[in-house]
PDB file of C-alpha atoms and ligand atoms in Angstrom:
ATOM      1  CA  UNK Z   1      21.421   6.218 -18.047  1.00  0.00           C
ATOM      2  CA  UNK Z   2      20.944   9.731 -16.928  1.00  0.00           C
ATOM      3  CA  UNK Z   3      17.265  10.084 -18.324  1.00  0.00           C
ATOM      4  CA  UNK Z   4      16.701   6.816 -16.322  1.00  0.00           C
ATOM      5  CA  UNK Z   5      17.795   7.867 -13.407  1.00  0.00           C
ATOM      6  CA  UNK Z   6      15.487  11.608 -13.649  1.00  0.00           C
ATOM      7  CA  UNK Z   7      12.743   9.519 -14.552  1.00  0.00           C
ATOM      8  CA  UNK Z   8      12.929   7.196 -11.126  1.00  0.00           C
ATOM      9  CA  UNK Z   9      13.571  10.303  -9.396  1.00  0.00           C
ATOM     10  CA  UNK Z  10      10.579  11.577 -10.074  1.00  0.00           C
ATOM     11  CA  UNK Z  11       8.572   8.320  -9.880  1.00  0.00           C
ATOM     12  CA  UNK Z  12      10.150   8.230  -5.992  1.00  0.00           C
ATOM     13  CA  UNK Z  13       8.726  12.089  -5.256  1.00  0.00           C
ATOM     14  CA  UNK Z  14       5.505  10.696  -6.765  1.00  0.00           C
ATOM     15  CA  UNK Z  15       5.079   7.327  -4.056  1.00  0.00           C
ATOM     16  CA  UNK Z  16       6.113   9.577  -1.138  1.00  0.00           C
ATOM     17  CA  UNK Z  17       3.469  11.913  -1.959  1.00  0.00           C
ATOM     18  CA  UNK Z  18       0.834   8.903  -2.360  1.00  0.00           C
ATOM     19  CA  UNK Z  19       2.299   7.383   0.797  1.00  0.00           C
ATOM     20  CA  UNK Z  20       1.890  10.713   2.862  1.00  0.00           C
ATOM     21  CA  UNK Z  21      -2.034  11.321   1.394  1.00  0.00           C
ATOM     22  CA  UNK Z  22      -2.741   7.708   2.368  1.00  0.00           C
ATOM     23  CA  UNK Z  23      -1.154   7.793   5.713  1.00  0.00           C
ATOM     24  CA  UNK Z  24      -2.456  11.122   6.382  1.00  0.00           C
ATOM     25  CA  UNK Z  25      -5.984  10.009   5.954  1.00  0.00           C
ATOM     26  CA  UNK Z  26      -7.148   8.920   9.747  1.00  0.00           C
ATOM     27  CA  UNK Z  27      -9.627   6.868   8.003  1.00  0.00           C
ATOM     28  CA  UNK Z  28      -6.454   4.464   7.319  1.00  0.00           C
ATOM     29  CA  UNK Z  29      -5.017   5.186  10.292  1.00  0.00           C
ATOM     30  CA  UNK Z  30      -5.132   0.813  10.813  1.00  0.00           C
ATOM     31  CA  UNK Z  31      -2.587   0.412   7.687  1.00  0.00           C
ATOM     32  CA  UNK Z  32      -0.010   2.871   9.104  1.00  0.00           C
ATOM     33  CA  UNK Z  33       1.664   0.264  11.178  1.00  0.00           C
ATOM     34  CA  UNK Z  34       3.255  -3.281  10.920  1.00  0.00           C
ATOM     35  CA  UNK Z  35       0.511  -5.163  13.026  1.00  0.00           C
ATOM     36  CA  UNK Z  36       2.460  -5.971  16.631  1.00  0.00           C
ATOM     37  CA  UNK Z  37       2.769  -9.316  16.286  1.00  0.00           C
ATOM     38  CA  UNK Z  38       2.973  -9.040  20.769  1.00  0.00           C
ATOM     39  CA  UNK Z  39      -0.312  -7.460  20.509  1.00  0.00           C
ATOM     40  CA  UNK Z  40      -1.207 -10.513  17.570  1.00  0.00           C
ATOM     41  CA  UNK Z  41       0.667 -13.704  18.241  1.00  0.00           C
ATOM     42  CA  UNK Z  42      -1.025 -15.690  15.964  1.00  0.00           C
ATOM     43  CA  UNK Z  43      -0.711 -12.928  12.924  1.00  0.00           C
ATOM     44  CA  UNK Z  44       2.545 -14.250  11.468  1.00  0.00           C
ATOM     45  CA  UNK Z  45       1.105 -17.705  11.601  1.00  0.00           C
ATOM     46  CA  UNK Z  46      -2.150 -16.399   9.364  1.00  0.00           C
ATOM     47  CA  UNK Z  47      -0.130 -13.537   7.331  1.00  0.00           C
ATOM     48  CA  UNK Z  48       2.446 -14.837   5.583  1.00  0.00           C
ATOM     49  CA  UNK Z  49       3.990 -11.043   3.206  1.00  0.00           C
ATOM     50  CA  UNK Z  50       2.524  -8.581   6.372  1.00  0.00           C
ATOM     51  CA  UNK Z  51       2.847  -4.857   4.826  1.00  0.00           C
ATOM     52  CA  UNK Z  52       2.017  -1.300   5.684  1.00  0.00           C
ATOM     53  CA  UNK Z  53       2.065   2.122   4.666  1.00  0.00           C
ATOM     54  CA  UNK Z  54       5.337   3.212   6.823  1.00  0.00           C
ATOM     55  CA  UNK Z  55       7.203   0.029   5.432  1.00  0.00           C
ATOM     56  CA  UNK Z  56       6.005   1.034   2.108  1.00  0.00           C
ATOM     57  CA  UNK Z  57       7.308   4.473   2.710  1.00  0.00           C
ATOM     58  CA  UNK Z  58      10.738   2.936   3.706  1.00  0.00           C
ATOM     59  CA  UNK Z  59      10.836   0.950   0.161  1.00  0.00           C
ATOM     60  CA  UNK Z  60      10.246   4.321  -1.983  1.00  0.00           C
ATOM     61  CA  UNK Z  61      13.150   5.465   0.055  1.00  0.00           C
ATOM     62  CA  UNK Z  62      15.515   2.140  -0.587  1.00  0.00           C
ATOM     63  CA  UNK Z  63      14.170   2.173  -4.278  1.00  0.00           C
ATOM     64  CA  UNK Z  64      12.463  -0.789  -3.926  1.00  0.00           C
ATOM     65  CA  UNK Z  65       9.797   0.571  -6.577  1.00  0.00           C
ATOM     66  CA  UNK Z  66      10.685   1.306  -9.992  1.00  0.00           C
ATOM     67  CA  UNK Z  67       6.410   1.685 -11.266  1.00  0.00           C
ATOM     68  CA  UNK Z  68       3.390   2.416  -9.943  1.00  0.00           C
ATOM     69  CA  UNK Z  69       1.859  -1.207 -10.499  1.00  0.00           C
ATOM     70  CA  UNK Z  70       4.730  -2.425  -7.650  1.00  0.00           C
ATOM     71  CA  UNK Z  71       3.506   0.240  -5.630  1.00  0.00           C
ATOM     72  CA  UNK Z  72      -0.642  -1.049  -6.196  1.00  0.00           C
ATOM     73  CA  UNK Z  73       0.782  -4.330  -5.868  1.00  0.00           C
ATOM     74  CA  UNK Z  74       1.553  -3.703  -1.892  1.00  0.00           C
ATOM     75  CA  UNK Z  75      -1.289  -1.730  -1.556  1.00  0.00           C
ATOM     76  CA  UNK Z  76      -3.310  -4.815  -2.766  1.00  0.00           C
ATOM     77  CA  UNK Z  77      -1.248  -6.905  -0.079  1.00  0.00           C
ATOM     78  CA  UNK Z  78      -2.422  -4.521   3.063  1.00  0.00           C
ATOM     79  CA  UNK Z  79      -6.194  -4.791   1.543  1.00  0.00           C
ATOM     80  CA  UNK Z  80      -5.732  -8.907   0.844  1.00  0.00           C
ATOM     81  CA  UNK Z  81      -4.075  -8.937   4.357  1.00  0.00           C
ATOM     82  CA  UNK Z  82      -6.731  -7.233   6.429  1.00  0.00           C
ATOM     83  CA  UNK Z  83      -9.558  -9.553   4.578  1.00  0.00           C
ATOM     84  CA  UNK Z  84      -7.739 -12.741   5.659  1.00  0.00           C
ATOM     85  CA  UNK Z  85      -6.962 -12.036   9.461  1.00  0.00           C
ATOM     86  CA  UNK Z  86     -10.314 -10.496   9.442  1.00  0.00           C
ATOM     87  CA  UNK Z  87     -12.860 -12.319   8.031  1.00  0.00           C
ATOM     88  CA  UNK Z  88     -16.562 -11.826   8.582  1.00  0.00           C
ATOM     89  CA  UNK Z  89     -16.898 -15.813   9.570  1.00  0.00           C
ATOM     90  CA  UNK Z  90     -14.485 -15.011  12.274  1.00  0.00           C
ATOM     91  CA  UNK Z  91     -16.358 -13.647  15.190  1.00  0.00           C
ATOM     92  CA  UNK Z  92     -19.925 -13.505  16.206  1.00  0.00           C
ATOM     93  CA  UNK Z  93     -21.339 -11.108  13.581  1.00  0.00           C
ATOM     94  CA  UNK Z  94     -22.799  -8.257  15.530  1.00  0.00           C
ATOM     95  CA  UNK Z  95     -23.898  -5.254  13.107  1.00  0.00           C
ATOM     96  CA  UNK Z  96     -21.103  -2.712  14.057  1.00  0.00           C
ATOM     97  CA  UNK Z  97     -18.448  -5.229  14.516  1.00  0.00           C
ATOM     98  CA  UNK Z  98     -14.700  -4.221  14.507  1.00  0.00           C
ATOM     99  CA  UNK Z  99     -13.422  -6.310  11.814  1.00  0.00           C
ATOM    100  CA  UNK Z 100     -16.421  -5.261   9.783  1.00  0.00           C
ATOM    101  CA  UNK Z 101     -15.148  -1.844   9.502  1.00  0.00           C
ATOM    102  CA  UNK Z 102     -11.332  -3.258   8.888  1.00  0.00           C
ATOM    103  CA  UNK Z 103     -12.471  -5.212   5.825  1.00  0.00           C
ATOM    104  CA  UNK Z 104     -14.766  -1.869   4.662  1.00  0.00           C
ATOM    105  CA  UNK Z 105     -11.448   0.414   5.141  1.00  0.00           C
ATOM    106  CA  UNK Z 106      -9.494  -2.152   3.421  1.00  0.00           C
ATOM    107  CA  UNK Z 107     -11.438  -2.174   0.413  1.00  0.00           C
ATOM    108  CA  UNK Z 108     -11.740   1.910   0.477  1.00  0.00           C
ATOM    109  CA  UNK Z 109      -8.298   1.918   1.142  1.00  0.00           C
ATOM    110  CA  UNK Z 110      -7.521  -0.180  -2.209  1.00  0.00           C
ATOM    111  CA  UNK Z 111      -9.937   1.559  -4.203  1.00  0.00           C
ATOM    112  CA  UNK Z 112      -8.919   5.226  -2.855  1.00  0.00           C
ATOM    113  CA  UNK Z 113      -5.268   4.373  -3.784  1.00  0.00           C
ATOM    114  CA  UNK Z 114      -5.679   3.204  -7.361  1.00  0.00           C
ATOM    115  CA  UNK Z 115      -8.101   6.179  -7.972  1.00  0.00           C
ATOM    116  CA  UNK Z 116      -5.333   8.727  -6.751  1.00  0.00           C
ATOM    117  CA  UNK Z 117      -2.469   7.212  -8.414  1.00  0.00           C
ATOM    118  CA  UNK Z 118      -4.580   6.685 -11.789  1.00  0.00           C
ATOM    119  CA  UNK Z 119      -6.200  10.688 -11.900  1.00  0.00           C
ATOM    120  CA  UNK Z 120      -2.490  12.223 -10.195  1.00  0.00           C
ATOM    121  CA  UNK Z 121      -0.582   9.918 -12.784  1.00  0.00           C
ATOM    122  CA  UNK Z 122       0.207  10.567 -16.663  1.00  0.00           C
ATOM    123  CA  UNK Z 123       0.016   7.294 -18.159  1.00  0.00           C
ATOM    124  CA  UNK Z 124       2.950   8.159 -20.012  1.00  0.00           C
ATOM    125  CA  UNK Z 125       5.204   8.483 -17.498  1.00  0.00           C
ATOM    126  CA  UNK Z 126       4.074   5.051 -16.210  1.00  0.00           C
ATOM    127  CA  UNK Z 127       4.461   3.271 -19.604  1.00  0.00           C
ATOM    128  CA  UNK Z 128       8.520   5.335 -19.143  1.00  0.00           C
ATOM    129  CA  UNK Z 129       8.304   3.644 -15.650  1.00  0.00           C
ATOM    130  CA  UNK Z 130       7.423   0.084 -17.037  1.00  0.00           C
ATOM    131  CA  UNK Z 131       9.739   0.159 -20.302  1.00  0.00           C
ATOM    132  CA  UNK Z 132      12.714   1.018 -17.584  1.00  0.00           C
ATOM    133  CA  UNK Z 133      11.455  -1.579 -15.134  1.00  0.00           C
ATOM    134  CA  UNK Z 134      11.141  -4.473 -17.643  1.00  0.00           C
ATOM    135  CA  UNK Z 135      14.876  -3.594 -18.954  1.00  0.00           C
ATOM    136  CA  UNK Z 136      16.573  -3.913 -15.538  1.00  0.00           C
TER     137      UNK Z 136
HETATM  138  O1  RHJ J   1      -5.256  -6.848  10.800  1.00  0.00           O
HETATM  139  C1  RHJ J   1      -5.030  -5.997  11.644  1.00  0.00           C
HETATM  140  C2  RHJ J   1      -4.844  -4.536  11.280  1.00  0.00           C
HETATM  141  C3  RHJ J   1      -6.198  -3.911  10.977  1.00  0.00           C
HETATM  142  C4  RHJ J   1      -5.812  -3.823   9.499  1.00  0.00           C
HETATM  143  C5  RHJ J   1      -4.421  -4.314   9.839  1.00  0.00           C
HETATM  144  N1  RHJ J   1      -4.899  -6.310  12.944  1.00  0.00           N
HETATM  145  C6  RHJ J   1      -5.109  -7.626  13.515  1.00  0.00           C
HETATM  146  C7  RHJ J   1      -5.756  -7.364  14.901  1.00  0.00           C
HETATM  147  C8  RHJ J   1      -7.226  -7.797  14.907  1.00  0.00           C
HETATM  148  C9  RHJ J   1      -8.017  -6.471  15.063  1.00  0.00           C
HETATM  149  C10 RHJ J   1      -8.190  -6.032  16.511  1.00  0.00           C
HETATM  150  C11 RHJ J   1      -6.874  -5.786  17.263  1.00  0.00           C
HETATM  151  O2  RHJ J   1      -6.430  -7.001  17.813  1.00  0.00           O
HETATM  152  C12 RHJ J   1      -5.724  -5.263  16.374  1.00  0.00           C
HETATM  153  O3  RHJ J   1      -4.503  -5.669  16.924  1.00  0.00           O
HETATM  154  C13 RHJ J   1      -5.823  -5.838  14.978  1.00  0.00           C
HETATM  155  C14 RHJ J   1      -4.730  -5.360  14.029  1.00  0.00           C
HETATM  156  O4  RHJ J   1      -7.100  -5.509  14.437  1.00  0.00           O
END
């Protein structure tokens, strides 16, 4: 009802703001993007759910969260995603290598996100967020 409807209103102004601080941070400038699978043939082969922050942008818009968690949930899939294409068995390990630093901004991307949406966030309005979620 009405109250429902303020409450995901809200919840959407909340994600686009997450979405913009994330984006906006050029240390996760690597997430911003679907991966160009011409650029990575083999990616779809290896990454099964690929995700980013402009597609997740795009799903706040078509409503495609209705809680936080969902939102932590695709978050967790860039991180998971990054980890698997780049592994640390993959290449010759040289000290500075590139998909060193992927896997380090993955996991400071993940840990970044749920430490901004848990201090910006009233738990109450997550448990509101949850209680609507479950009933739909
Ligand atoms: O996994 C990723 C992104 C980084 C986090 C998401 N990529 C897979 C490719 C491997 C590595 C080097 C380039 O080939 C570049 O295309 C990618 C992009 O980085």
């Amino acid at each position: 009802y009405e109250e429902e409807e303020h409450t995901l209103r809200e919840l959407r102004i909340f994600l686009r703001d997450m979405c913009k601080k994330l984006a906006n941070n050029r240390l996760f400038f690597m997430f911003t993007k679907p991966v160009d699978t011409e650029e990575v043939p083999d990616y779809t082969n290896i990454i099964k759910q690929p995700m980013d922050l402009e597609t997740m942008m795009t799903k706040v818009d078509f409503h495609r969260y209705e809680c936080a968690r969902d939102f932590l949930n695709d978050i967790e899939l860039i991180c998971q995603n990054a980890l698997e294409y780049n592994p640390a068995s993959k290449h010759v390990c040289f000290r500075t290598s590139a998909d060193k630093q992927i896997r380090h901004r993955a996991c400071s991307l993940r840990d970044y996100a749920y430490t901004l949406i848990k201090s910006e966030m009233d738990t109450d309005f997550e448990e509101k967020c949850l209680s609507i979620s479950t009933k739909r």
